[in-house]
Coordinates of C-alpha atoms and ligand atoms in Angstrom, one line a residue:
M1 CA -15.0 0.2 28.2
T2 CA -16.8 1.8 25.3
N3 CA -18.3 -0.8 23.0
L4 CA -16.1 -1.2 20.0
D5 CA -17.6 -2.0 16.6
P6 CA -16.6 -5.6 15.8
R7 CA -16.6 -4.7 12.2
F8 CA -13.5 -2.7 12.7
L9 CA -11.8 -4.7 15.5
R10 CA -9.5 -6.8 13.3
T11 CA -6.7 -8.9 14.7
Q12 CA -5.0 -10.3 11.6
G13 CA -2.6 -8.7 9.2
Y14 CA -3.8 -7.5 5.8
I15 CA -1.7 -8.8 2.9
N16 CA -2.6 -9.1 -0.8
G17 CA -6.2 -8.2 0.0
K18 CA -6.5 -11.1 2.6
W19 CA -6.8 -11.1 6.4
V20 CA -4.0 -13.4 7.6
D21 CA -2.4 -14.7 10.8
A22 CA 1.3 -14.7 11.4
T23 CA 2.9 -17.8 9.9
S24 CA 4.1 -18.7 13.4
G25 CA 0.6 -18.2 14.8
A26 CA 2.1 -15.7 17.3
R27 CA 0.0 -12.8 18.7
F28 CA 0.7 -9.8 20.8
M29 CA -1.5 -7.9 23.2
V30 CA -2.9 -4.5 22.5
S31 CA -4.1 -2.8 25.7
N32 CA -6.0 0.3 26.7
P33 CA -3.6 2.7 28.3
A34 CA -6.4 4.2 30.5
D35 CA -6.7 1.0 32.6
G36 CA -4.3 -1.6 31.2
T37 CA -7.1 -3.9 30.0
Q38 CA -6.7 -6.1 27.0
I39 CA -8.5 -4.9 23.8
A40 CA -7.2 -7.5 21.4
Q41 CA -4.5 -10.1 20.5
V42 CA -3.1 -9.1 17.2
A43 CA -1.1 -11.3 14.7
D44 CA 2.6 -10.8 15.4
M45 CA 4.3 -10.8 12.0
G46 CA 8.0 -10.7 11.0
A47 CA 10.4 -10.7 8.1
E48 CA 8.7 -13.5 6.2
E49 CA 5.2 -11.9 6.2
T50 CA 6.9 -8.6 5.3
R51 CA 8.4 -10.2 2.2
E52 CA 5.0 -11.7 1.3
A53 CA 3.5 -8.2 1.6
I54 CA 6.3 -6.8 -0.6
N55 CA 5.7 -9.6 -3.2
A56 CA 2.0 -8.6 -3.2
A57 CA 2.7 -4.8 -3.5
H58 CA 5.3 -5.5 -6.2
E59 CA 2.8 -7.5 -8.3
A60 CA 0.0 -5.0 -7.8
F61 CA 2.2 -2.1 -8.7
P62 CA 2.1 -2.2 -12.6
G63 CA -1.7 -2.6 -12.6
W64 CA -2.4 0.2 -10.1
A65 CA 0.1 2.5 -11.8
A66 CA -1.4 1.9 -15.2
R67 CA -4.9 3.0 -14.1
T68 CA -5.8 6.5 -15.0
A69 CA -5.3 9.2 -12.5
G70 CA -9.1 9.8 -12.5
D71 CA -9.7 6.2 -11.6
R72 CA -7.2 6.2 -8.7
S73 CA -8.7 9.5 -7.6
K74 CA -12.2 8.0 -7.5
T75 CA -11.1 5.0 -5.5
L76 CA -9.3 7.2 -2.9
R77 CA -12.3 9.5 -2.7
K78 CA -14.5 6.5 -1.9
W79 CA -12.0 5.5 0.9
F80 CA -12.2 9.1 2.3
E81 CA -16.0 9.1 2.3
L82 CA -16.2 5.7 4.1
I83 CA -13.8 6.9 6.8
V84 CA -15.8 10.1 7.3
Q85 CA -19.0 8.0 7.5
N86 CA -17.5 5.7 10.1
A87 CA -15.6 8.4 12.0
D88 CA -17.3 7.7 15.4
A89 CA -16.5 4.0 15.4
L90 CA -12.9 4.7 14.3
A91 CA -12.5 7.3 16.9
A92 CA -13.7 5.0 19.7
L93 CA -11.1 2.4 18.6
L94 CA -8.4 5.0 18.4
T95 CA -9.2 6.3 22.0
A96 CA -9.3 2.7 23.3
E97 CA -5.8 1.8 22.0
Q98 CA -4.1 5.2 22.2
G99 CA -5.8 7.0 25.1
K100 CA -6.4 10.4 23.7
P101 CA -9.7 12.1 24.4
L102 CA -12.5 11.1 22.1
T103 CA -12.9 14.5 20.6
E104 CA -9.2 14.5 19.7
A105 CA -9.5 11.0 18.3
R106 CA -12.4 12.0 16.1
G107 CA -10.4 15.1 15.0
E108 CA -7.5 12.8 14.1
V109 CA -9.7 10.5 12.1
I110 CA -11.1 13.4 10.1
Y111 CA -7.7 15.0 9.8
G112 CA -6.3 11.6 8.5
A113 CA -9.2 11.3 6.0
S114 CA -8.4 14.8 4.8
F115 CA -5.1 13.6 3.3
I116 CA -7.0 11.0 1.3
E117 CA -9.4 13.6 0.0
W118 CA -6.5 16.0 -0.8
F119 CA -4.4 13.4 -2.6
A120 CA -7.4 12.0 -4.4
E121 CA -7.5 15.5 -5.9
E122 CA -3.8 15.9 -6.4
A123 CA -3.6 12.5 -8.2
K124 CA -5.0 14.4 -11.2
R125 CA -2.4 17.1 -11.1
I126 CA 0.9 15.3 -11.3
Y127 CA 2.1 17.3 -14.2
G128 CA 5.3 16.8 -16.2
D129 CA 7.0 19.4 -18.4
V130 CA 8.2 20.2 -21.8
I131 CA 11.5 22.1 -21.8
P132 CA 12.4 24.4 -24.7
S133 CA 14.9 22.5 -26.8
T134 CA 18.6 23.4 -27.4
G135 CA 18.6 21.7 -30.8
A136 CA 16.2 21.7 -33.8
D137 CA 16.4 17.9 -34.0
R138 CA 15.4 17.1 -30.5
R139 CA 12.7 17.7 -27.8
F140 CA 13.0 17.6 -24.0
I141 CA 10.2 16.1 -22.0
V142 CA 10.0 15.5 -18.2
L143 CA 7.8 12.7 -17.0
K144 CA 6.7 12.1 -13.4
Q145 CA 6.3 8.5 -12.6
P146 CA 5.4 6.6 -9.5
I147 CA 8.4 5.6 -7.5
G148 CA 7.3 2.0 -6.9
V149 CA 6.7 0.0 -3.8
V150 CA 6.7 2.1 -0.7
G151 CA 7.6 0.9 2.8
A152 CA 6.0 2.9 5.6
I153 CA 6.6 2.8 9.3
T154 CA 4.4 4.8 11.6
P155 CA 4.2 5.8 15.3
W156 CA 1.5 5.4 18.0
N157 CA 0.7 9.0 18.7
F158 CA -1.3 9.5 15.5
P159 CA -2.2 5.9 14.6
S160 CA -4.6 6.8 11.9
A161 CA -3.4 10.1 10.3
M162 CA 0.3 9.1 10.0
I163 CA -0.8 6.2 7.8
T164 CA -3.1 8.2 5.6
R165 CA -0.5 11.0 5.3
K166 CA 1.9 8.5 3.7
V167 CA -0.4 6.0 1.9
A168 CA -2.7 8.5 0.3
P169 CA 0.0 10.3 -1.7
A170 CA 1.7 7.0 -2.5
L171 CA -1.5 5.5 -3.9
A172 CA -2.4 8.7 -5.6
A173 CA 0.9 8.8 -7.5
G174 CA 0.4 5.1 -8.5
C175 CA 2.7 3.5 -5.9
T176 CA 1.7 0.5 -3.8
A177 CA 2.5 0.3 -0.1
V178 CA 3.5 -2.0 2.8
V179 CA 2.9 -0.4 6.2
K180 CA 4.1 -1.4 9.6
P181 CA 2.0 0.3 12.2
A182 CA 3.3 0.9 15.8
E183 CA 3.1 -2.0 18.2
D184 CA 1.0 0.0 20.7
T185 CA -1.7 1.0 18.1
P186 CA -2.1 -1.5 15.2
L187 CA -6.0 -1.5 15.5
S188 CA -6.6 1.9 13.9
A189 CA -4.4 0.9 11.0
L190 CA -6.3 -2.4 10.5
A191 CA -9.6 -0.6 10.6
L192 CA -8.4 1.7 7.8
A193 CA -7.7 -1.5 5.7
V194 CA -11.3 -2.6 6.2
L195 CA -12.5 0.5 4.5
A196 CA -9.7 0.5 1.9
E197 CA -11.0 -2.9 0.8
E198 CA -14.6 -1.7 0.8
A199 CA -13.5 1.4 -1.3
G200 CA -12.1 -0.9 -4.0
I201 CA -8.4 -0.4 -3.4
P202 CA -7.1 -3.6 -5.1
P203 CA -5.4 -6.5 -3.4
G204 CA -1.7 -5.9 -2.9
A205 CA -1.9 -2.1 -3.3
F206 CA -2.1 -1.5 0.5
N207 CA -0.7 -4.1 2.9
L208 CA -0.4 -4.0 6.7
V209 CA 2.1 -6.0 8.7
P210 CA 1.4 -5.7 12.4
T211 CA 4.2 -6.7 14.7
S212 CA 5.6 -6.4 18.2
K213 CA 9.2 -6.7 16.8
A214 CA 9.8 -3.7 14.6
A215 CA 13.5 -4.3 13.7
P216 CA 13.2 -7.4 11.6
V217 CA 10.3 -5.9 9.7
G218 CA 12.3 -2.7 9.1
E219 CA 15.2 -4.7 7.9
A220 CA 13.1 -6.8 5.6
M221 CA 11.8 -3.5 4.1
T222 CA 15.1 -1.7 3.8
S223 CA 17.1 -4.7 2.4
D224 CA 14.6 -5.5 -0.3
T225 CA 15.5 -3.8 -3.6
R226 CA 11.9 -3.8 -4.7
I227 CA 11.1 -1.2 -2.0
R228 CA 12.0 2.1 -3.7
K229 CA 11.0 4.4 -0.9
I230 CA 11.0 4.3 2.9
S231 CA 8.7 6.8 4.6
F232 CA 9.1 6.9 8.4
T233 CA 7.6 8.9 11.2
G234 CA 9.1 8.3 14.7
S235 CA 12.1 9.0 16.8
T236 CA 15.3 10.4 15.4
A237 CA 17.2 7.4 16.8
V238 CA 15.2 5.0 14.7
G239 CA 15.2 7.4 11.8
K240 CA 19.0 7.2 11.8
V241 CA 18.9 3.4 11.9
L242 CA 16.6 3.3 8.9
M243 CA 18.5 5.8 6.9
K244 CA 21.7 3.8 7.4
Q245 CA 19.9 0.6 6.4
A246 CA 18.3 2.4 3.4
A247 CA 21.9 3.4 2.2
Q248 CA 22.5 -0.3 1.2
N249 CA 20.3 0.1 -1.8
I250 CA 20.3 3.9 -2.0
T251 CA 16.6 3.7 -1.2
K252 CA 14.9 7.1 -1.0
V253 CA 13.8 8.1 2.5
S254 CA 11.3 10.6 3.9
L255 CA 11.8 11.0 7.6
E256 CA 9.6 12.8 10.0
L257 CA 11.5 12.7 13.3
G258 CA 11.6 14.2 16.7
G259 CA 11.0 17.8 17.4
N260 CA 12.0 20.0 20.3
A261 CA 9.6 22.9 19.6
P262 CA 10.5 26.3 21.0
F263 CA 7.5 28.5 22.0
L264 CA 8.6 32.2 22.3
V265 CA 6.5 34.9 24.0
F266 CA 7.6 38.4 23.4
D267 CA 6.9 41.5 25.5
D268 CA 4.5 42.8 22.8
A269 CA 2.5 39.6 22.6
D270 CA -1.2 39.4 23.4
I271 CA -0.6 37.3 26.5
D272 CA -4.1 35.8 26.8
A273 CA -3.8 34.6 23.2
A274 CA -0.3 33.3 24.0
V275 CA -1.7 31.3 26.9
E276 CA -4.5 29.8 24.8
G277 CA -1.9 29.0 22.1
A278 CA 0.3 27.3 24.7
L279 CA -2.5 25.2 26.0
A280 CA -3.5 24.1 22.5
S281 CA 0.1 23.3 21.5
K282 CA 1.4 21.8 24.7
Y283 CA -1.4 19.6 25.9
R284 CA -2.8 18.0 22.7
N285 CA -2.6 14.2 23.1
A286 CA -1.3 14.8 26.7
G287 CA 1.8 16.4 25.2
Q288 CA 2.6 13.4 23.0
T289 CA 3.1 15.0 19.6
C290 CA 6.3 15.8 17.8
V291 CA 5.1 19.4 17.4
C292 CA 4.0 20.0 21.0
A293 CA 5.6 23.1 22.5
N294 CA 8.6 21.7 24.3
R295 CA 10.7 24.7 25.4
F296 CA 9.0 27.8 26.5
F297 CA 11.0 31.0 26.3
V298 CA 9.3 34.1 27.8
Q299 CA 10.6 37.7 27.7
D300 CA 11.3 39.3 31.1
G301 CA 8.6 41.9 30.9
V302 CA 5.8 39.4 30.5
H303 CA 7.3 36.2 32.1
D304 CA 5.4 36.3 35.4
E305 CA 2.1 37.2 33.9
F306 CA 2.3 34.5 31.3
A307 CA 3.5 31.8 33.8
H308 CA 0.8 32.6 36.2
K309 CA -2.0 32.6 33.6
L310 CA -0.7 29.4 32.0
A311 CA -0.6 27.7 35.4
E312 CA -4.1 28.8 36.3
R313 CA -5.5 27.5 32.9
T314 CA -3.5 24.3 33.2
K315 CA -5.1 23.6 36.6
E316 CA -8.5 23.6 35.0
L317 CA -7.7 20.8 32.5
L318 CA -9.9 17.8 33.0
I319 CA -7.9 14.6 33.3
G320 CA -9.4 11.2 32.8
R321 CA -10.2 8.3 30.4
G322 CA -10.4 9.5 26.9
D323 CA -13.9 8.0 26.5
Q324 CA -15.4 10.1 29.3
P325 CA -17.2 13.3 28.3
G326 CA -15.2 16.6 28.5
V327 CA -11.9 15.0 29.2
Q328 CA -8.9 17.0 27.9
I329 CA -5.9 15.0 29.1
G330 CA -5.8 11.2 28.8
P331 CA -3.1 8.7 29.9
L332 CA 0.4 8.5 28.5
I333 CA 0.9 5.7 26.1
N334 CA 2.9 3.2 28.3
A335 CA 4.9 2.8 31.4
A336 CA 8.2 3.9 29.7
A337 CA 6.6 7.2 28.8
L338 CA 5.5 7.8 32.3
T339 CA 8.9 6.9 33.7
K340 CA 10.6 9.3 31.3
V341 CA 8.4 12.2 32.4
E342 CA 8.9 11.4 36.1
H343 CA 12.7 11.3 35.5
L344 CA 12.6 14.7 33.7
M345 CA 10.6 16.2 36.5
A346 CA 12.9 14.8 39.3
D347 CA 16.0 16.1 37.5
A348 CA 14.4 19.5 36.9
K349 CA 13.4 19.8 40.6
A350 CA 16.8 18.7 41.8
R351 CA 18.4 21.5 39.6
G352 CA 16.2 24.3 40.9
A353 CA 13.0 24.3 38.8
I354 CA 10.0 25.9 40.5
I355 CA 6.7 24.0 40.2
L356 CA 3.7 26.3 39.7
T357 CA 1.2 23.4 39.3
G358 CA 1.3 19.6 38.9
G359 CA 4.7 17.9 39.0
E360 CA 3.4 14.4 39.9
P361 CA 1.6 11.4 38.4
H362 CA -2.1 11.6 38.7
N363 CA -4.2 9.1 40.7
Q364 CA -6.6 8.5 37.8
G365 CA -4.6 5.4 36.8
D366 CA -1.1 4.0 36.4
L367 CA -0.2 6.0 33.3
F368 CA -1.6 9.5 34.0
F369 CA 0.5 12.5 34.7
T370 CA -0.8 15.8 36.1
P371 CA -0.6 18.7 33.7
T372 CA 2.4 20.7 34.9
V373 CA 3.9 24.2 34.6
I374 CA 7.5 24.8 35.9
T375 CA 9.6 27.9 35.8
N376 CA 13.3 28.7 36.4
V377 CA 14.4 26.0 33.9
N378 CA 18.0 26.2 32.9
P379 CA 20.1 24.6 30.1
D380 CA 21.7 22.0 32.4
M381 CA 18.4 20.3 33.0
D382 CA 17.5 17.2 31.0
I383 CA 14.1 18.7 30.4
A384 CA 15.6 21.6 28.5
N385 CA 17.2 19.3 26.0
T386 CA 14.8 16.4 25.7
E387 CA 11.5 15.9 23.8
I388 CA 9.3 15.6 26.9
F389 CA 6.3 13.8 25.3
G390 CA 4.2 14.5 28.3
P391 CA 2.0 17.3 29.7
V392 CA 4.8 19.5 31.2
S393 CA 5.3 23.1 30.3
A394 CA 8.9 24.1 31.1
L395 CA 9.6 27.9 31.1
R396 CA 12.8 29.9 30.7
R397 CA 13.3 33.7 30.6
F398 CA 15.0 35.7 27.9
N399 CA 15.9 39.3 27.6
N400 CA 16.0 40.3 23.9
E401 CA 15.1 39.1 20.4
D402 CA 18.5 38.0 19.3
E403 CA 18.9 35.9 22.5
A404 CA 15.4 34.4 21.9
I405 CA 16.3 33.3 18.4
A406 CA 19.6 31.9 19.5
L407 CA 18.0 29.9 22.3
A408 CA 15.3 28.6 20.0
N409 CA 17.8 27.4 17.5
D410 CA 20.2 25.9 20.0
T411 CA 19.1 22.3 19.4
P412 CA 19.9 19.6 16.8
F413 CA 16.1 19.6 16.0
G414 CA 14.1 21.8 13.8
L415 CA 10.5 20.7 13.2
A416 CA 8.0 23.3 14.5
A417 CA 8.4 26.6 16.3
Y418 CA 5.8 28.9 17.8
F419 CA 6.0 32.6 18.7
F420 CA 3.7 35.3 19.9
A421 CA 4.5 38.9 19.0
R422 CA 2.6 41.9 17.4
D423 CA 5.3 44.1 16.1
M424 CA 5.4 43.5 12.3
G425 CA 9.2 43.9 11.9
R426 CA 9.8 41.5 14.8
V427 CA 7.3 39.0 13.3
W428 CA 9.3 38.9 10.1
R429 CA 12.7 38.8 11.7
V430 CA 11.9 36.0 14.1
M431 CA 9.9 34.0 11.4
E432 CA 13.0 34.2 9.1
G433 CA 15.5 33.5 11.9
L434 CA 14.0 30.3 13.2
E435 CA 15.6 27.1 11.9
T436 CA 12.5 24.9 11.6
G437 CA 10.4 23.5 8.9
I438 CA 7.3 25.0 10.4
V439 CA 6.7 28.3 12.2
A440 CA 3.4 29.1 13.8
V441 CA 2.9 32.8 14.6
N442 CA 0.3 33.9 17.1
T443 CA -1.4 30.5 17.1
G444 CA -0.9 27.2 18.8
L445 CA -2.4 25.1 16.0
F446 CA -1.3 24.9 12.4
T447 CA -1.7 21.4 11.0
S448 CA -3.7 21.0 7.8
E449 CA -3.5 18.7 4.8
V450 CA -3.0 21.7 2.5
T451 CA 0.3 22.9 4.0
P452 CA 3.7 21.1 4.0
F453 CA 4.6 19.3 7.2
G454 CA 8.3 18.4 7.9
G455 CA 11.5 19.4 9.6
V456 CA 15.0 20.5 9.1
K457 CA 18.2 19.5 10.9
Q458 CA 17.7 16.2 12.7
S459 CA 13.9 16.5 12.6
G460 CA 13.8 15.0 9.2
I461 CA 13.9 14.9 5.4
G462 CA 11.0 15.6 3.1
R463 CA 7.5 17.1 3.4
E464 CA 4.1 15.5 3.9
G465 CA 0.7 16.9 2.9
S466 CA 0.1 19.8 0.5
K467 CA 1.1 20.0 -3.2
Y468 CA 4.7 19.2 -2.1
G469 CA 3.8 15.9 -0.5
I470 CA 3.2 14.0 -3.7
E471 CA 6.7 14.8 -4.9
E472 CA 8.1 12.3 -2.4
Y473 CA 6.4 9.5 -4.3
V474 CA 7.3 10.3 -7.9
E475 CA 10.5 10.0 -9.9
I476 CA 11.4 12.6 -12.5
K477 CA 12.3 11.0 -15.9
N478 CA 14.2 13.2 -18.4
V479 CA 13.3 12.1 -21.9
C480 CA 15.4 13.4 -24.8
L481 CA 13.5 12.7 -28.0
G482 CA 15.9 12.9 -30.9
G483 CA 15.6 12.5 -34.7
I484 CA 12.8 15.0 -35.1
Ligands
ADP501 P1 8.5 6.3 19.6 O1 9.5 6.8 20.6 O2 7.5 7.4 19.2 O3 7.8 5.0 20.0 P2 9.9 4.9 17.6 O4 10.9 5.6 16.6 O5 10.5 4.0 18.6 O6 9.3 6.2 18.3 O7 8.7 4.2 16.9 C1 8.2 4.7 15.7 C2 7.9 3.5 14.8 O8 9.2 2.9 14.5 C3 7.1 2.4 15.4 O9 6.3 1.8 14.4 C4 8.2 1.4 15.9 O10 7.7 0.1 16.0 C5 9.2 1.5 14.8 N1 10.5 1.1 15.1 C6 11.2 1.0 16.2 N2 12.4 0.5 16.1 C7 12.5 0.2 14.8 C8 13.6 -0.4 14.0 N3 14.7 -0.8 14.5 N4 13.3 -0.6 12.7 C9 12.2 -0.3 12.1 N5 11.2 0.3 12.8 C10 11.3 0.5 14.1

């Protein structure tokens, strides 16, 4: 195993600026998905520690909110710089607990840091308004104020960036936060806290509650009236649970949930570019992102060429431990993830899918699956209706543009969509017709801190990143100033 920097290998929770064990003394194991070895035993916290963290965040809130925007901005900027300076060590830790190739892990650390830089800048631009008055004796003013204590729950597939994407705008706006990282990947989160502390983020402003039992922590957050906002990234099923719980106190929610991204290739596309886009979108993090291409639809005239070229390029992908040079596909996160992909493949095969390459687990280790391309997919297959979260490209044919848009939209989800086409009229029609929060045209990669990320339908509520992302963490106050 790569040597991990002991400075960042923290095993306690981080509450009120202190590193603390669970009150019960319980711990849970964090393992390396590449070989199942133990990396650390982390404090296994629960509702009690969550309440302590909320107490701390609640107490820290007025002081943090009262600082000038410039002051909060400088502190966030310092955090950003420290993360960038330590990117290699953070990436090694991320690969160890999550499995993704080191280059991707480093990319995530930098991408995650970019939200802190961005919102450090946005902190200074949270403008209110003065509205022209309807009466001579009064004036109308709109204030934007921090919403309060934020509860954030994050997934394992981006253990660093999903935290910064929530915590940076929260802190920038003047909010404080309690974060529950995913049970598979708490170490990257704890490492971020090491640097937050060093950057001067005050005790209580950013708290981390690691746990192997998510539900009681989620309940402690959603049932507490001091939590004014829940920001969640994860599955649609858990998003629904949290939204229901948040309804008790009408707590605001931002939800970034599952996707089922269509990837459309039209007859007029540049096929080589479409293949490169497909590789980039499909196989990032071994297929384990909510914006990975999930359903490929390819027009009749180019179907065979695209399928053949994609299969050839897929065969070339290097599979292995994420800490080995040149590796492009690491392990899946855990045994349940592998079982799911195996089930989807078995079902697809039984219902007539044709395997062009892959189709089996890979002998590199217990959690590896061979990058796969299948064709002849039909709507009865589970793989056509499920977020795969593994390195499997599942291809269907289509005949015309209207059919393609209808197929792409025929899902309860609406996060990202991709399509490749050159005809300008078609590009506009398809872009407008897709029911998703994000559309990538002639590219397989689109994420950036400067653009809004989020979904429609059952893929979520709200947007993260960009100038829109800060809005999730402020309340609008309408002030009517009379007696002028
Ligand atoms: P995934 O399928 O990606 O693991 P989950 O939605 O299960 O997605 O997990 C995303 C995050 O939600 C993780 O931090 C997980 O611990 C947390 N989580 C899972 N169940 C609950 C729950 N009942 N309440 C609160 N958080 C939960």
